[in-house]
C-alpha positions as a Python dict, from the first residue, in 0.01 Angstrom:
ca = {
    (1, 'M'): (0, 0, 0),
    (2, 'K'): (316, 226, -46),
    (3, 'F'): (376, 237, 343),
    (4, 'R'): (356, -141, 421),
    (5, 'P'): (701, -237, 371),
    (6, 'I'): (834, 48, 603),
    (7, 'I'): (584, -53, 864),
    (8, 'I'): (706, -441, 861),
    (9, 'L'): (1042, -291, 870),
    (10, 'F'): (1006, -100, 1160),
    (11, 'I'): (812, -386, 1345),
    (12, 'A'): (1117, -618, 1286),
    (13, 'I'): (1373, -348, 1416),
    (14, 'A'): (1170, -298, 1700),
    (15, 'G'): (1130, -641, 1785),
    (16, 'L'): (1524, -714, 1736),
    (17, 'Y'): (1567, -427, 1979),
    (18, 'A'): (1310, -581, 2237),
    (19, 'C'): (1514, -907, 2211),
    (20, 'N'): (1866, -743, 2250),
    (21, 'K'): (1731, -556, 2538),
    (22, 'A'): (1575, -881, 2682),
    (23, 'S'): (1894, -1035, 2684),
    (24, 'D'): (2086, -756, 2871),
    (25, 'D'): (1862, -814, 3178),
    (26, 'P'): (2075, -946, 3438),
    (27, 'V'): (2051, -1317, 3523),
    (28, 'D'): (1970, -1414, 3871),
    (29, 'T'): (2285, -1559, 3999),
    (30, 'T'): (2183, -1613, 4369),
    (31, 'A'): (2380, -1886, 4523),
    (32, 'T'): (2120, -2137, 4691),
    (33, 'T'): (2192, -2453, 4905),
    (34, 'L'): (1947, -2682, 5087),
    (35, 'L'): (1786, -2639, 5432),
    (36, 'N'): (1554, -2903, 5624),
    (37, 'V'): (1405, -2774, 5940),
    (38, 'I'): (1303, -3041, 6213),
    (39, 'N'): (1059, -2936, 6476),
    (40, 'T'): (1089, -3095, 6822),
    (41, 'T'): (882, -2826, 7008),
    (42, 'S'): (556, -2900, 7134),
    (43, 'D'): (404, -2659, 6888),
    (44, 'T'): (345, -2614, 6497),
    (45, 'L'): (579, -2367, 6357),
    (46, 'N'): (655, -2177, 6039),
    (47, 'Y'): (970, -1980, 5943),
    (48, 'Y'): (1009, -1681, 5731),
    (49, 'L'): (1271, -1493, 5529),
    (50, 'N'): (1214, -1122, 5477),
    (51, 'G'): (866, -1150, 5577),
    (52, 'T'): (820, -1427, 5325),
    (53, 'R'): (726, -1773, 5474),
    (54, 'Q'): (964, -2066, 5360),
    (55, 'N'): (777, -2338, 5449),
    (56, 'S'): (493, -2269, 5186),
    (57, 'Q'): (378, -2620, 5144),
    (58, 'S'): (260, -2714, 5506),
    (59, 'S'): (322, -2587, 5856),
    (60, 'I'): (621, -2788, 6057),
    (61, 'Y'): (388, -2996, 6284),
    (62, 'T'): (543, -3105, 6639),
    (63, 'G'): (798, -3403, 6539),
    (64, 'G'): (780, -3308, 6178),
    (65, 'A'): (1007, -3179, 5929),
    (66, 'T'): (1022, -2971, 5609),
    (67, 'G'): (1244, -3190, 5371),
    (68, 'Y'): (1517, -3025, 5225),
    (69, 'L'): (1411, -2678, 5077),
    (70, 'S'): (1578, -2426, 4865),
    (71, 'A'): (1757, -2159, 5074),
    (72, 'Q'): (1995, -1838, 5015),
    (73, 'S'): (2341, -1887, 5080),
    (74, 'G'): (2544, -1661, 5310),
    (75, 'L'): (2410, -1512, 5607),
    (76, 'Q'): (2048, -1472, 5634),
    (77, 'N'): (1835, -1377, 5931),
    (78, 'Y'): (1540, -1601, 5959),
    (79, 'Q'): (1222, -1563, 6200),
    (80, 'F'): (1022, -1811, 6347),
    (81, 'R'): (650, -1811, 6463),
    (82, 'K'): (386, -2037, 6585),
    (83, 'N'): (156, -2118, 6343),
    (84, 'G'): (-164, -1883, 6314),
    (85, 'Q'): (35, -1599, 6495),
    (86, 'N'): (190, -1312, 6386),
    (87, 'T'): (418, -1238, 6684),
    (88, 'V'): (798, -1367, 6609),
    (89, 'L'): (908, -1627, 6832),
    (90, 'F'): (1278, -1571, 6776),
    (91, 'S'): (1497, -1466, 6519),
    (92, 'L'): (1776, -1692, 6390),
    (93, 'P'): (2100, -1554, 6178),
    (94, 'L'): (2196, -1859, 5977),
    (95, 'T'): (2527, -1843, 5738),
    (96, 'L'): (2481, -2151, 5486),
    (97, 'D'): (2733, -2229, 5221),
    (98, 'T'): (2650, -2351, 4875),
    (99, 'I'): (2600, -2729, 4861),
    (100, 'H'): (2750, -2865, 4568),
    (101, 'T'): (2498, -3147, 4530),
    (102, 'A'): (2704, -3314, 4246),
    (103, 'Y'): (2936, -3418, 4516),
    (104, 'V'): (2912, -3795, 4535),
    (105, 'V'): (3138, -4063, 4618),
    (106, 'R'): (3065, -4439, 4551),
    (107, 'D'): (3246, -4745, 4657),
    (108, 'T'): (3155, -5129, 4607),
    (109, 'T'): (3233, -5398, 4880),
    (110, 'K'): (3187, -5776, 4791),
    (111, 'N'): (3044, -6050, 5024),
    (112, 'A'): (3320, -6283, 5082),
    (113, 'T'): (3052, -6554, 5123),
    (114, 'T'): (2779, -6486, 4910),
    (115, 'G'): (2974, -6273, 4635),
    (116, 'A'): (2697, -6001, 4658),
    (117, 'T'): (2807, -5670, 4583),
    (118, 'T'): (2703, -5382, 4783),
    (119, 'I'): (2746, -5005, 4636),
    (120, 'N'): (2783, -4729, 4903),
    (121, 'T'): (2691, -4405, 4799),
    (122, 'T'): (2800, -4098, 5027),
    (123, 'T'): (2637, -3744, 4930),
    (124, 'I'): (2627, -3408, 5083),
    (125, 'K'): (2247, -3367, 5087),
    (126, 'G'): (2222, -3014, 5245),
    (127, 'Y'): (2153, -2894, 5618),
    (128, 'S'): (1921, -2942, 5887),
    (129, 'L'): (1823, -2711, 6150),
    (130, 'Y'): (1687, -2884, 6448),
    (131, 'V'): (1449, -2642, 6636),
    (132, 'N'): (1394, -2773, 7010),
    (133, 'G'): (1269, -2481, 7200),
    (134, 'E'): (1127, -2122, 7149),
    (135, 'S'): (1485, -1952, 7143),
    (136, 'T'): (1776, -1930, 6926),
    (137, 'D'): (2003, -2088, 7207),
    (138, 'K'): (1771, -2419, 7163),
    (139, 'T'): (1845, -2471, 6813),
    (140, 'F'): (2148, -2619, 6652),
    (141, 'L'): (2247, -2667, 6262),
    (142, 'K'): (2414, -2987, 6103),
    (143, 'L'): (2573, -3024, 5756),
    (144, 'D'): (2419, -3373, 5619),
    (145, 'T'): (2673, -3611, 5469),
    (146, 'V'): (2440, -3897, 5393),
    (147, 'K'): (2567, -4277, 5337),
    (148, 'V'): (2331, -4516, 5146),
    (149, 'N'): (2380, -4893, 5087),
    (150, 'S'): (2221, -5047, 4774),
    (151, 'D'): (2116, -5376, 4965),
    (152, 'S'): (2062, -5227, 5339),
    (153, 'A'): (1930, -4931, 5555),
    (154, 'T'): (2136, -4682, 5705),
    (155, 'V'): (2052, -4522, 6044),
    (156, 'R'): (2183, -4226, 6269),
    (157, 'F'): (2067, -4064, 6594),
    (158, 'V'): (2050, -3701, 6678),
    (159, 'H'): (1986, -3617, 7036),
    (160, 'T'): (1738, -3330, 6997),
    (161, 'A'): (1551, -3329, 7347),
    (162, 'N'): (1686, -2963, 7512),
    (163, 'G'): (1766, -3052, 7887),
    (164, 'V'): (1764, -3428, 7893),
    (165, 'A'): (2090, -3617, 7977),
    (166, 'A'): (2302, -3840, 7769),
    (167, 'L'): (2064, -4129, 7563),
    (168, 'D'): (2124, -4469, 7450),
    (169, 'M'): (1928, -4559, 7126),
    (170, 'H'): (1898, -4890, 6968),
    (171, 'V'): (1773, -4935, 6639),
    (172, 'G'): (1741, -5316, 6562),
    (173, 'D'): (2082, -5418, 6655),
    (174, 'A'): (2242, -5086, 6560),
    (175, 'S'): (2353, -4903, 6901),
    (176, 'F'): (2409, -4547, 6968),
    (177, 'T'): (2538, -4497, 7330),
    (178, 'N'): (2587, -4200, 7561),
    (179, 'Q'): (2481, -3935, 7314),
    (180, 'S'): (2474, -3623, 7453),
    (181, 'Y'): (2235, -3326, 7354),
    (182, 'G'): (2327, -3183, 7001),
    (183, 'N'): (2531, -3486, 6918),
    (184, 'T'): (2499, -3633, 6586),
    (185, 'S'): (2620, -4016, 6530),
    (186, 'K'): (2778, -4139, 6232),
    (187, 'F'): (2541, -4341, 5987),
    (188, 'K'): (2528, -4748, 6088),
    (189, 'T'): (2423, -4999, 5841),
    (190, 'Q'): (2095, -5218, 5960),
    (191, 'L'): (1943, -5499, 5776),
    (192, 'A'): (1628, -5385, 5620),
    (193, 'G'): (1274, -5534, 5714),
    (194, 'A'): (984, -5505, 5907),
    (195, 'N'): (908, -5428, 6289),
    (196, 'K'): (1263, -5321, 6371),
    (197, 'V'): (1243, -5244, 6757),
    (198, 'I'): (1360, -4908, 6841),
    (199, 'T'): (1411, -4798, 7207),
    (200, 'V'): (1537, -4520, 7395),
    (201, 'N'): (1682, -4502, 7765),
    (202, 'L'): (1881, -4288, 7985),
    (203, 'T'): (2258, -4357, 7961),
    (204, 'G'): (2353, -4582, 8281),
    (205, 'S'): (1974, -4688, 8285),
    (206, 'S'): (1801, -4989, 8261),
    (207, 'V'): (1462, -4838, 8250),
    (208, 'I'): (1346, -4823, 7882),
    (209, 'N'): (1166, -4482, 7832),
    (210, 'I'): (1029, -4561, 7439),
    (211, 'T'): (974, -4877, 7260),
    (212, 'Q'): (856, -4848, 6899),
    (213, 'K'): (848, -5056, 6563),
    (214, 'L'): (944, -4956, 6235),
    (215, 'T'): (998, -5098, 5897),
    (216, 'L'): (1335, -5005, 5742),
    (217, 'L'): (1355, -5001, 5375),
    (218, 'G'): (1702, -5074, 5182),
    (219, 'G'): (1889, -4830, 4996),
    (220, 'T'): (1736, -4563, 5222),
    (221, 'A'): (1885, -4347, 5508),
    (222, 'Y'): (1716, -4276, 5838),
    (223, 'T'): (1762, -3995, 6103),
    (224, 'F'): (1626, -4079, 6423),
    (225, 'Y'): (1569, -3807, 6689),
    (226, 'V'): (1396, -3741, 7020),
    (227, 'K'): (1165, -3488, 7158),
    (228, 'G'): (990, -3432, 7526),
    (229, 'V'): (1125, -3569, 7843),
    (230, 'P'): (1146, -3876, 8035),
    (231, 'G'): (825, -3949, 8233),
    (232, 'G'): (664, -3661, 8054),
    (233, 'V'): (286, -3691, 7911),
    (234, 'G'): (80, -3530, 7631),
    (235, 'K'): (323, -3298, 7416),
    (236, 'S'): (578, -3342, 7669),
    (237, 'A'): (627, -3730, 7635),
    (238, 'L'): (941, -3825, 7510),
    (239, 'T'): (870, -3958, 7181),
    (240, 'V'): (1089, -4066, 6853),
    (241, 'G'): (1091, -3875, 6521),
    (242, 'V'): (1251, -3999, 6188),
    (243, 'F'): (1331, -3826, 5886),
    (244, 'I'): (1443, -3997, 5548),
    (245, 'N'): (1749, -3819, 5427),
    (246, 'S'): (1798, -3999, 5104),
    (247, 'Q'): (1468, -3871, 4943),
}
């Protein structure tokens, strides 16, 4: 019994030392950003950093996107592989800045006829990397500054069909004309609603290569992109993909 206070004191001191030691451990200050990978190739892809797969929840199916995932800022070298294969398809060095997601600009507009007020919000969401082929030169990176309106949809068009001439896209009554490969349009306002007609044609041609319909929601920002080639069949058919930036 004489030794019990000494033992208790020793345990208390040891615990205090452990707490102090833990507090001295370096804090992880790795700067991060957000990266969305859009796959317009005809294969399902995965991408890796230092051997670790980054799209851990799901493979990136043809025409699909990862959504904005956390990524390290600065220069990083990513590797892309076809799903189920260990061979690296290509390596891609990317330099990404830290995204200050707190950056938000809001303004309001008032309808002179109805008196209704629209809240317009502009936010930097992150980066989108468009993978349009099986080599580094068939990719491009864009910083996503996204505009959202409270009472309508906002839409934009990115030409991602590598090797295809300039295209026109119409989403409802929003038109994007003479868009060359790699070009990203600004967001345009489009009334929300069901069965919005989307068409795509080669600039200067009256032949409609794609006709699709989609429901657009208010307060939502959409990026439309394309894959394939005009006249293509199967996986090579010219098709429209869509990514919702405001989620």
